[in-house]
């Protein structure tokens, strides 16, 4: 699993950058984004202003005493389903065993009083686990748990129907949250977790009906997993796997190491809207080997300065993007609220490059170059069918690969001031391209077939956008770099109705 550039995974940027003069990049401290300022009132600012929980126990609630280690887990075990637990102010502890955790029953509710904290003391791995449905956690801080890599602290077993509201989940190893179907995460602070703020992954099925709304998602991937396991594709403020239906709106996603939001492998039917995504070291958004999404009315600024610059300094010619669509597109045969990927009414300001549409010609079902090993597209149930001779003809020729198709990019405002980004080259690109297919030797996609398809045959369109700054356009392959006139002319005919003002800034 994980994003691929050409045939390789995208490793994370190192913390200390060697900024080479060849790229014209400034190696002073100002080359990193400055600490993020407060967002406008329309987006979440919850980490420093958490909503206070109830100061008194609600009628009928079970009171949990912070002075008694393990009191929360014990009272949960001894209470019937649909019990409300009120955690007094103070630091609550579990038993010292690493596997000690709270196992809720169906319909249980956990309410934190002002100052209530559940602290794993860097000893316990999990806070809340088990498979009970419809559990609610509100006004509680959960911190200092040590979940293993790829595992999570809250809703460890990805149970369905959980609601997490006005919570702070911070300074944990692994993921702060896991996710199940119909999970609602609202007005919460997901801060400083070692791997993910949330890992939306369910090992025994797909997640549907996920809502991530009004949260502040900041400083995650503290443990820098892409450096520890190069190419793992295992980081992000939030990572989504095989989610069928998600609404991600009104969040402030900022200052995460790596990408802000990353949807990877057979996600479908996303609406990503009204978010402020800024100052993440990598891409603001990666949508990879996935389908059917609306990305609208987001403000996306100062992202990808670290990772984009790192690759430029290495002499890499690939257009590393702030919004990166990798083998992802619209597919009418898969039910969703849209049958394309539509990117519109967004503002992208002073990021390292813009939007890249990419398709790896060597990545398809049954290919060893498929980093989502073992997975196939949502159009082919039996992966073994994607082999010669059948894969060379319809319908498998089309259905055995994830295609970047039916992407509609319009009504956006792209602003680039290179003096702000501290670069002279390689930070100013839009792109639609593929690699030259070479592998494996039985592949029906060898040569320029995929590059020609993504560029001119798969209904990928830019139109009616506004460009401020010195933008360039990459098409077909990294060597083909166009100015705006060439981009709009035959044979590409992109950005009809768009306006261009080439001076820096705007």
Protein backbone atom coordinates (compact mmCIF):
# COMPACT_ATOMS: atom_id res chain seq x y z
CA UNK A 1 0.00 0.00 0.00
CA UNK A 2 1.05 3.58 -0.38
CA UNK A 3 1.53 6.19 -3.02
CA UNK A 4 3.92 5.55 -5.87
CA UNK A 5 5.86 7.95 -8.05
CA UNK A 6 6.79 6.05 -11.18
CA UNK A 7 7.38 2.57 -9.70
CA UNK A 8 8.57 3.65 -6.28
CA UNK A 9 6.87 4.70 -3.07
CA UNK A 10 7.08 8.29 -1.91
CA UNK A 11 9.31 8.39 1.19
CA UNK A 12 9.00 11.19 3.67
CA UNK A 13 11.27 14.19 3.81
CA UNK A 14 14.03 14.31 6.39
CA UNK A 15 13.80 16.88 9.12
CA UNK A 16 17.10 18.51 8.20
CA UNK A 17 17.12 19.54 4.56
CA UNK A 18 20.19 20.04 2.45
CA UNK A 19 18.95 22.76 0.12
CA UNK A 20 21.05 22.82 -2.99
CA UNK A 21 21.74 25.92 -5.00
CA UNK A 22 20.72 24.19 -8.22
CA UNK A 23 17.05 24.58 -7.35
CA UNK A 24 17.36 28.16 -6.23
CA UNK A 25 15.81 27.30 -2.87
CA UNK A 26 16.51 29.26 0.25
CA UNK A 27 18.18 27.22 2.97
CA UNK A 28 17.46 29.74 5.71
CA UNK A 29 14.96 28.86 8.46
CA UNK A 30 12.36 30.93 6.62
CA UNK A 31 12.24 28.23 3.93
CA UNK A 32 9.94 26.26 6.22
CA UNK A 33 6.43 27.57 6.80
CA UNK A 34 6.24 29.81 9.81
CA UNK A 35 4.10 28.53 12.69
CA UNK A 36 0.50 28.50 11.65
CA UNK A 37 -1.57 31.49 12.63
CA UNK A 38 -5.10 31.20 13.93
CA UNK A 39 -7.63 30.15 11.28
CA UNK A 40 -10.67 32.19 10.35
CA UNK A 41 -13.71 31.66 12.59
CA UNK A 42 -15.41 29.42 10.02
CA UNK A 43 -13.02 26.50 10.66
CA UNK A 44 -12.14 24.47 13.72
CA UNK A 45 -9.88 25.87 16.40
CA UNK A 46 -10.48 23.41 19.19
CA UNK A 47 -7.12 22.30 20.62
CA UNK A 48 -6.56 25.50 22.57
CA UNK A 49 -10.25 26.11 23.21
CA UNK A 50 -11.82 22.77 24.13
CA UNK A 51 -15.49 22.82 25.02
CA UNK A 52 -16.05 22.08 28.68
CA UNK A 53 -17.85 18.93 29.73
CA UNK A 54 -20.57 18.69 32.39
CA UNK A 55 -19.41 19.89 35.81
CA UNK A 56 -21.87 17.55 37.54
CA UNK A 57 -22.81 13.96 36.83
CA UNK A 58 -25.96 13.70 34.69
CA UNK A 59 -28.91 11.96 36.28
CA UNK A 60 -28.39 8.21 36.33
CA UNK A 61 -24.72 8.36 35.37
CA UNK A 62 -22.06 6.22 37.01
CA UNK A 63 -19.34 8.38 38.57
CA UNK A 64 -15.72 7.38 37.93
CA UNK A 65 -13.07 8.22 40.53
CA UNK A 66 -9.60 9.27 39.26
CA UNK A 67 -7.96 8.24 42.53
CA UNK A 68 -8.83 4.56 41.93
CA UNK A 69 -6.62 2.96 39.25
CA UNK A 70 -8.73 0.91 36.84
CA UNK A 71 -12.02 2.35 38.11
CA UNK A 72 -13.29 3.19 34.64
CA UNK A 73 -12.61 -0.25 33.19
CA UNK A 74 -14.05 -2.04 36.23
CA UNK A 75 -17.24 -0.01 36.35
CA UNK A 76 -17.73 -0.49 32.62
CA UNK A 77 -17.38 -4.23 33.04
CA UNK A 78 -19.88 -4.30 35.91
CA UNK A 79 -22.53 -2.07 34.32
CA UNK A 80 -25.19 -2.97 31.76
CA UNK A 81 -25.20 -1.72 28.16
CA UNK A 82 -26.33 1.86 27.50
CA UNK A 83 -24.76 3.18 30.70
CA UNK A 84 -23.48 6.75 30.95
CA UNK A 85 -20.19 7.20 32.81
CA UNK A 86 -19.11 10.59 34.16
CA UNK A 87 -15.38 10.96 34.78
CA UNK A 88 -14.56 13.35 37.61
CA UNK A 89 -11.92 16.04 37.10
CA UNK A 90 -8.40 14.69 37.38
CA UNK A 91 -6.08 12.17 35.82
CA UNK A 92 -7.67 8.74 35.42
CA UNK A 93 -5.52 5.61 35.13
CA UNK A 94 -5.94 2.07 33.96
CA UNK A 95 -4.30 -0.92 35.61
CA UNK A 96 -0.56 -1.00 34.86
CA UNK A 97 -0.76 -4.02 32.54
CA UNK A 98 0.08 -2.98 28.96
CA UNK A 99 -3.12 -4.59 27.64
CA UNK A 100 -5.43 -3.06 30.25
CA UNK A 101 -8.18 -1.09 28.49
CA UNK A 102 -11.82 -0.09 28.67
CA UNK A 103 -14.15 -2.48 26.84
CA UNK A 104 -17.46 -0.64 26.40
CA UNK A 105 -20.85 -2.30 25.99
CA UNK A 106 -23.32 -1.35 23.29
CA UNK A 107 -24.58 2.19 23.64
CA UNK A 108 -22.27 3.22 26.49
CA UNK A 109 -21.47 6.92 26.86
CA UNK A 110 -18.33 8.41 28.47
CA UNK A 111 -18.49 12.05 29.56
CA UNK A 112 -15.50 13.93 30.92
CA UNK A 113 -15.91 16.66 33.49
CA UNK A 114 -13.77 19.76 33.00
CA UNK A 115 -10.17 18.60 33.45
CA UNK A 116 -10.90 14.87 33.10
CA UNK A 117 -7.97 13.05 31.48
CA UNK A 118 -7.49 9.35 30.75
CA UNK A 119 -3.72 8.89 30.82
CA UNK A 120 -1.94 5.78 29.57
CA UNK A 121 1.29 6.85 31.31
CA UNK A 122 3.31 5.48 28.36
CA UNK A 123 2.39 2.03 29.71
CA UNK A 124 -1.04 1.04 28.38
CA UNK A 125 -1.40 0.39 24.67
CA UNK A 126 -5.13 1.02 24.23
CA UNK A 127 -7.73 3.24 25.88
CA UNK A 128 -11.03 1.99 24.41
CA UNK A 129 -11.37 -1.29 22.50
CA UNK A 130 -13.80 -4.08 21.76
CA UNK A 131 -16.57 -4.49 19.20
CA UNK A 132 -19.53 -2.84 20.93
CA UNK A 133 -21.50 -0.53 18.67
CA UNK A 134 -22.80 2.98 19.19
CA UNK A 135 -20.38 4.09 21.89
CA UNK A 136 -20.04 7.82 22.60
CA UNK A 137 -17.01 9.66 24.03
CA UNK A 138 -17.37 13.37 24.81
CA UNK A 139 -15.31 16.03 26.59
CA UNK A 140 -12.49 13.66 27.50
CA UNK A 141 -8.74 13.96 26.99
CA UNK A 142 -7.00 10.69 26.09
CA UNK A 143 -3.22 10.85 26.12
CA UNK A 144 0.08 9.03 26.52
CA UNK A 145 -0.97 5.60 25.26
CA UNK A 146 1.52 3.51 23.29
CA UNK A 147 -0.39 1.71 20.56
CA UNK A 148 1.84 -0.26 18.16
CA UNK A 149 2.45 0.81 14.59
CA UNK A 150 -0.78 0.86 12.51
CA UNK A 151 -2.93 0.35 15.61
CA UNK A 152 -5.05 2.90 17.45
CA UNK A 153 -5.84 4.06 20.96
CA UNK A 154 -9.55 4.99 20.81
CA UNK A 155 -11.88 2.48 19.14
CA UNK A 156 -8.93 0.18 18.72
CA UNK A 157 -11.02 -2.58 17.10
CA UNK A 158 -12.84 -0.30 14.60
CA UNK A 159 -16.31 -0.93 16.03
CA UNK A 160 -19.24 0.68 14.24
CA UNK A 161 -21.34 3.67 15.11
CA UNK A 162 -18.98 5.39 17.54
CA UNK A 163 -19.30 9.12 18.22
CA UNK A 164 -16.26 11.10 19.36
CA UNK A 165 -17.09 14.75 20.12
CA UNK A 166 -15.30 17.57 21.93
CA UNK A 167 -12.50 15.15 22.77
CA UNK A 168 -8.75 15.67 22.84
CA UNK A 169 -6.68 12.70 21.69
CA UNK A 170 -3.03 13.63 21.94
CA UNK A 171 0.55 12.49 22.41
CA UNK A 172 -0.16 8.82 21.78
CA UNK A 173 1.90 6.34 19.75
CA UNK A 174 0.29 4.78 16.70
CA UNK A 175 -3.05 6.36 15.73
CA UNK A 176 -5.10 8.47 18.09
CA UNK A 177 -8.31 7.00 16.68
CA UNK A 178 -9.35 4.06 14.56
CA UNK A 179 -12.68 4.17 12.71
CA UNK A 180 -15.65 1.96 12.05
CA UNK A 181 -18.73 2.33 9.88
CA UNK A 182 -20.99 5.31 10.66
CA UNK A 183 -18.37 6.84 12.93
CA UNK A 184 -18.72 10.54 13.72
CA UNK A 185 -15.67 12.53 14.82
CA UNK A 186 -16.65 16.11 15.54
CA UNK A 187 -15.15 19.20 17.19
CA UNK A 188 -12.20 17.21 18.53
CA UNK A 189 -8.47 17.82 18.80
CA UNK A 190 -6.27 15.12 17.25
CA UNK A 191 -2.82 16.39 18.15
CA UNK A 192 0.76 15.16 18.24
CA UNK A 193 0.10 11.46 17.79
CA UNK A 194 2.99 9.27 16.75
CA UNK A 195 1.59 8.00 13.46
CA UNK A 196 -1.92 9.20 12.53
CA UNK A 197 -4.46 11.48 14.09
CA UNK A 198 -6.96 8.91 12.84
CA UNK A 199 -6.47 5.68 10.91
CA UNK A 200 -9.75 4.89 9.14
CA UNK A 201 -9.08 1.20 8.63
CA UNK A 202 -11.25 -1.82 9.31
CA UNK A 203 -9.52 -5.16 8.86
CA UNK A 204 -12.68 -7.21 8.34
CA UNK A 205 -14.70 -5.01 6.02
CA UNK A 206 -15.26 -1.61 4.48
CA UNK A 207 -16.11 1.54 6.39
CA UNK A 208 -19.18 3.47 5.26
CA UNK A 209 -20.88 6.66 6.38
CA UNK A 210 -17.82 8.25 8.02
CA UNK A 211 -18.06 11.89 9.14
CA UNK A 212 -15.00 13.94 10.14
CA UNK A 213 -16.25 17.44 10.92
CA UNK A 214 -14.97 20.52 12.66
CA UNK A 215 -11.81 18.98 14.09
CA UNK A 216 -8.31 20.34 14.54
CA UNK A 217 -5.81 17.80 13.24
CA UNK A 218 -2.30 18.98 14.00
CA UNK A 219 1.26 17.78 14.50
CA UNK A 220 0.67 14.09 13.79
CA UNK A 221 3.23 11.55 12.57
CA UNK A 222 5.44 12.79 15.36
CA UNK A 223 7.46 9.56 15.13
CA UNK A 224 8.26 10.14 11.43
CA UNK A 225 7.29 6.68 10.21
CA UNK A 226 8.10 7.31 6.56
CA UNK A 227 11.71 7.77 7.57
CA UNK A 228 11.70 4.76 9.87
CA UNK A 229 10.09 2.57 7.19
CA UNK A 230 10.80 4.22 3.84
CA UNK A 231 7.97 3.83 1.37
CA UNK A 232 5.50 2.46 3.92
CA UNK A 233 2.75 4.89 2.89
CA UNK A 234 1.69 4.78 6.52
CA UNK A 235 1.35 8.37 7.70
CA UNK A 236 -0.88 11.41 7.53
CA UNK A 237 -3.00 13.65 9.66
CA UNK A 238 -5.79 11.24 8.71
CA UNK A 239 -5.40 8.10 6.56
CA UNK A 240 -8.42 6.46 4.92
CA UNK A 241 -8.47 2.86 3.66
CA UNK A 242 -11.39 1.33 1.72
CA UNK A 243 -13.90 3.88 3.01
CA UNK A 244 -17.15 3.92 1.04
CA UNK A 245 -18.76 7.27 1.76
CA UNK A 246 -17.04 9.97 3.82
CA UNK A 247 -17.75 13.61 4.58
CA UNK A 248 -14.66 15.53 5.64
CA UNK A 249 -15.66 19.12 6.27
CA UNK A 250 -14.79 22.19 8.26
CA UNK A 251 -11.55 20.80 9.69
CA UNK A 252 -8.31 22.64 10.35
CA UNK A 253 -5.58 20.24 9.18
CA UNK A 254 -2.19 21.77 9.76
CA UNK A 255 1.47 21.28 10.61
CA UNK A 256 1.42 17.51 10.24
CA UNK A 257 4.63 15.72 9.30
CA UNK A 258 3.87 14.31 5.86
CA UNK A 259 0.48 14.70 4.22
CA UNK A 260 -2.58 16.29 5.74
CA UNK A 261 -5.29 13.95 4.39
CA UNK A 262 -4.52 10.72 2.54
CA UNK A 263 -7.12 8.37 1.05
CA UNK A 264 -5.38 5.17 -0.06
CA UNK A 265 -6.75 2.07 -1.83
CA UNK A 266 -10.36 1.63 -2.96
CA UNK A 267 -11.94 4.57 -1.22
CA UNK A 268 -15.10 5.89 -2.86
CA UNK A 269 -17.65 8.68 -2.57
CA UNK A 270 -15.75 11.34 -0.61
CA UNK A 271 -16.80 14.92 -0.04
CA UNK A 272 -13.89 17.02 1.17
CA UNK A 273 -15.20 20.54 1.65
CA UNK A 274 -14.74 23.71 3.61
CA UNK A 275 -11.47 22.65 5.22
CA UNK A 276 -8.40 24.76 5.93
CA UNK A 277 -5.39 22.61 5.07
CA UNK A 278 -2.10 24.35 5.65
CA UNK A 279 1.59 24.05 6.47
CA UNK A 280 1.75 20.28 6.24
CA UNK A 281 5.24 19.02 5.34
CA UNK A 282 3.86 16.97 2.44
CA UNK A 283 0.80 17.14 0.23
CA UNK A 284 -2.36 18.70 1.58
CA UNK A 285 -4.38 15.87 0.03
CA UNK A 286 -3.52 12.56 -1.60
CA UNK A 287 -6.32 10.57 -3.26
CA UNK A 288 -4.81 7.28 -4.35
CA UNK A 289 -6.21 4.23 -6.18
CA UNK A 290 -9.68 5.46 -5.30
CA UNK A 291 -12.90 6.65 -6.90
CA UNK A 292 -15.53 9.39 -7.13
CA UNK A 293 -14.96 12.47 -4.97
CA UNK A 294 -15.96 16.10 -4.61
CA UNK A 295 -13.19 18.41 -3.36
CA UNK A 296 -14.61 21.90 -3.02
CA UNK A 297 -14.39 25.21 -1.19
CA UNK A 298 -11.21 24.34 0.69
CA UNK A 299 -8.40 26.77 1.50
CA UNK A 300 -5.08 25.04 0.87
CA UNK A 301 -1.95 27.02 1.63
CA UNK A 302 1.77 26.63 2.37
CA UNK A 303 1.77 22.84 2.03
CA UNK A 304 4.47 20.53 0.67
CA UNK A 305 7.34 22.90 1.34
CA UNK A 306 9.45 20.22 3.03
CA UNK A 307 8.82 17.16 0.86
CA UNK A 308 8.53 19.03 -2.44
CA UNK A 309 11.75 20.90 -1.79
CA UNK A 310 13.57 17.73 -0.78
CA UNK A 311 12.86 16.02 -4.09
CA UNK A 312 13.68 19.12 -6.10
CA UNK A 313 17.02 19.36 -4.34
CA UNK A 314 17.74 15.76 -5.29
CA UNK A 315 17.26 16.70 -8.94
CA UNK A 316 14.00 14.78 -9.27
CA UNK A 317 11.91 16.06 -12.16
CA UNK A 318 8.60 14.63 -10.99
CA UNK A 319 5.95 17.33 -10.28
CA UNK A 320 5.43 16.65 -6.58
CA UNK A 321 2.03 18.07 -5.85
CA UNK A 322 0.02 19.67 -3.10
CA UNK A 323 -3.16 17.95 -4.34
CA UNK A 324 -2.10 14.60 -5.73
CA UNK A 325 -4.43 12.19 -7.53
CA UNK A 326 -2.67 8.89 -8.11
CA UNK A 327 -4.54 6.28 -10.16
CA UNK A 328 -7.84 7.79 -9.02
CA UNK A 329 -10.82 8.93 -11.01
CA UNK A 330 -14.52 8.98 -11.61
CA UNK A 331 -16.23 5.65 -12.28
CA UNK A 332 -19.98 5.65 -13.07
CA UNK A 333 -20.25 1.91 -12.44
CA UNK A 334 -19.46 2.38 -8.75
CA UNK A 335 -22.37 3.90 -6.83
CA UNK A 336 -21.62 7.28 -5.28
CA UNK A 337 -22.99 10.82 -5.01
CA UNK A 338 -20.91 11.75 -8.05
CA UNK A 339 -19.50 9.80 -10.98
CA UNK A 340 -16.31 11.84 -11.34
CA UNK A 341 -13.68 13.60 -9.28
CA UNK A 342 -14.62 17.25 -9.21
CA UNK A 343 -12.22 19.83 -7.77
CA UNK A 344 -13.76 23.28 -7.68
CA UNK A 345 -14.00 26.60 -5.83
CA UNK A 346 -10.83 25.93 -3.87
CA UNK A 347 -8.09 28.45 -3.12
CA UNK A 348 -4.54 27.10 -3.38
CA UNK A 349 -2.04 29.66 -2.20
CA UNK A 350 1.75 29.47 -2.00
CA UNK A 351 2.05 25.72 -1.90
CA UNK A 352 4.87 23.75 -3.46
CA UNK A 353 3.20 23.17 -6.85
CA UNK A 354 -0.48 22.63 -7.49
CA UNK A 355 -2.46 19.63 -8.70
CA UNK A 356 -0.90 16.54 -10.25
CA UNK A 357 -2.89 13.79 -11.97
CA UNK A 358 -0.71 10.71 -12.20
CA UNK A 359 -1.06 7.15 -13.39
CA UNK A 360 1.62 4.52 -12.92
CA UNK A 361 1.59 2.34 -16.03
CA UNK A 362 3.11 -0.57 -14.09
CA UNK A 363 0.59 -0.53 -11.23
CA UNK A 364 -2.41 -2.80 -11.76
CA UNK A 365 -3.99 -5.94 -10.31
CA UNK A 366 -1.51 -8.83 -10.11
CA UNK A 367 1.50 -6.68 -10.93
CA UNK A 368 4.39 -6.83 -8.50
CA UNK A 369 4.61 -3.07 -8.97
CA UNK A 370 1.23 -2.68 -7.24
CA UNK A 371 2.19 -1.39 -3.81
CA UNK A 372 -1.36 -2.12 -2.63
CA UNK A 373 -0.32 -5.75 -2.79
CA UNK A 374 -3.18 -8.22 -2.81
CA UNK A 375 -5.75 -5.55 -3.67
CA UNK A 376 -7.52 -5.22 -6.98
CA UNK A 377 -9.85 -2.58 -8.34
CA UNK A 378 -13.47 -2.44 -7.25
CA UNK A 379 -14.42 -3.58 -10.76
CA UNK A 380 -12.71 -6.98 -10.56
CA UNK A 381 -13.69 -9.37 -7.77
CA UNK A 382 -11.24 -12.14 -8.67
CA UNK A 383 -7.72 -10.75 -8.89
CA UNK A 384 -6.49 -13.89 -10.64
CA UNK A 385 -8.45 -12.89 -13.73
CA UNK A 386 -6.02 -10.02 -14.31
CA UNK A 387 -3.49 -12.12 -16.21
CA UNK A 388 -2.68 -13.01 -19.77
CA UNK A 389 -4.37 -13.54 -22.11
CA UNK A 390 -7.59 -12.01 -20.71
CA UNK A 391 -6.05 -8.80 -19.40
CA UNK A 392 -5.04 -7.77 -22.91
CA UNK A 393 -8.66 -7.40 -24.09
CA UNK A 394 -11.90 -5.79 -22.91
CA UNK A 395 -13.23 -5.60 -20.30
CA UNK A 396 -10.20 -6.57 -18.20
CA UNK A 397 -7.80 -4.29 -20.07
CA UNK A 398 -9.68 -1.33 -18.58
CA UNK A 399 -10.95 -2.85 -15.35
CA UNK A 400 -7.71 -4.36 -14.00
CA UNK A 401 -6.11 -0.97 -13.43
CA UNK A 402 -7.03 2.05 -11.38
CA UNK A 403 -7.42 4.89 -13.86
CA UNK A 404 -7.05 8.62 -13.41
CA UNK A 405 -10.07 9.63 -15.43
CA UNK A 406 -13.08 11.96 -15.41
CA UNK A 407 -11.31 14.56 -13.27
CA UNK A 408 -12.89 18.02 -13.59
CA UNK A 409 -10.84 20.93 -12.17
CA UNK A 410 -12.62 24.26 -12.44
CA UNK A 411 -13.41 27.51 -10.69
CA UNK A 412 -10.29 27.38 -8.52
CA UNK A 413 -7.84 30.15 -7.65
CA UNK A 414 -4.16 29.21 -7.83
CA UNK A 415 -1.76 31.73 -6.29
CA UNK A 416 2.02 31.40 -6.26
CA UNK A 417 4.56 33.90 -5.01
CA UNK A 418 7.98 32.27 -5.22
CA UNK A 419 9.45 34.80 -2.82
CA UNK A 420 7.09 33.43 -0.17
CA UNK A 421 7.80 29.77 -0.97
CA UNK A 422 11.54 30.53 -1.24
CA UNK A 423 12.17 28.77 -4.54
CA UNK A 424 12.94 29.58 -8.15
CA UNK A 425 12.12 26.32 -9.93
CA UNK A 426 10.08 23.11 -9.59
CA UNK A 427 7.50 24.62 -7.24
CA UNK A 428 5.25 26.04 -9.95
CA UNK A 429 3.68 23.08 -11.73
CA UNK A 430 0.31 21.60 -12.64
CA UNK A 431 0.56 18.19 -14.22
CA UNK A 432 -1.20 15.31 -15.93
CA UNK A 433 1.21 12.50 -16.77
CA UNK A 434 2.27 8.87 -16.55
CA UNK A 435 5.46 6.86 -16.80
CA UNK A 436 6.64 4.68 -19.67
CA UNK A 437 5.27 1.20 -19.02
CA UNK A 438 7.96 -1.46 -18.66
CA UNK A 439 6.98 -4.01 -16.01
CA UNK A 440 6.15 -6.87 -15.68
CA UNK A 441 7.04 -8.43 -19.01
CA UNK A 442 3.45 -9.67 -19.54
CA UNK A 443 1.93 -6.23 -18.96
CA UNK A 444 -0.45 -5.01 -21.70
CA UNK A 445 0.29 -1.40 -20.65
CA UNK A 446 3.88 -1.12 -21.83
CA UNK A 447 5.22 1.89 -23.66
CA UNK A 448 3.35 5.20 -23.84
CA UNK A 449 -0.18 3.79 -23.84
CA UNK A 450 -1.07 4.99 -20.35
CA UNK A 451 0.62 8.38 -20.79
CA UNK A 452 -1.37 8.98 -23.96
CA UNK A 453 -4.58 7.87 -22.29
CA UNK A 454 -4.34 10.01 -19.16
CA UNK A 455 -3.29 13.03 -21.20
CA UNK A 456 -5.84 12.92 -23.98
CA UNK A 457 -8.36 10.10 -23.72
CA UNK A 458 -9.66 9.89 -20.15
CA UNK A 459 -11.65 13.13 -19.87
CA UNK A 460 -9.34 14.95 -17.48
CA UNK A 461 -10.07 18.68 -17.75
CA UNK A 462 -8.93 21.98 -16.29
CA UNK A 463 -11.17 24.96 -17.15
CA UNK A 464 -12.37 28.34 -15.88
CA UNK A 465 -9.65 28.72 -13.24
CA UNK A 466 -7.69 31.80 -12.16
CA UNK A 467 -3.88 31.67 -12.05
CA UNK A 468 -1.76 34.28 -10.31
CA UNK A 469 1.96 33.70 -10.55
CA UNK A 470 4.45 31.99 -12.87
CA UNK A 471 2.72 28.65 -13.44
CA UNK A 472 3.98 25.90 -15.76
CA UNK A 473 2.20 22.78 -16.97
CA UNK A 474 3.57 19.26 -17.27
CA UNK A 475 1.84 16.83 -19.59
CA UNK A 476 2.40 13.26 -20.80
CA UNK A 477 5.74 12.83 -18.96
CA UNK A 478 8.03 14.96 -16.76
CA UNK A 479 10.10 16.20 -19.70
CA UNK A 480 7.18 17.92 -21.45
CA UNK A 481 6.80 21.32 -19.75
CA UNK A 482 4.43 23.89 -21.26
CA UNK A 483 3.60 27.53 -20.75
CA UNK A 484 -0.03 28.59 -20.46
CA UNK A 485 -0.39 29.23 -24.17
CA UNK A 486 0.86 25.78 -25.10
CA UNK A 487 -1.32 24.24 -22.39
CA UNK A 488 -4.42 25.87 -23.87
CA UNK A 489 -3.51 25.13 -27.50
CA UNK A 490 -3.82 21.95 -29.51
CA UNK A 491 -3.46 19.11 -28.82
CA UNK A 492 -4.03 19.60 -25.06
CA UNK A 493 -6.75 22.27 -25.07
CA UNK A 494 -6.70 22.61 -21.30
CA UNK A 495 -7.91 25.53 -19.16
CA UNK A 496 -10.46 26.95 -21.57
CA UNK A 497 -11.97 30.05 -20.03
CA UNK A 498 -9.17 30.42 -17.48
CA UNK A 499 -7.22 33.60 -16.78
CA UNK A 500 -3.49 33.93 -16.22
CA UNK A 501 -1.46 36.69 -14.64
CA UNK A 502 2.16 35.66 -14.67
CA UNK A 503 3.64 38.03 -12.08
CA UNK A 504 4.45 36.59 -8.67
CA UNK A 505 1.86 36.86 -5.98
CA UNK A 506 -1.59 38.25 -6.26
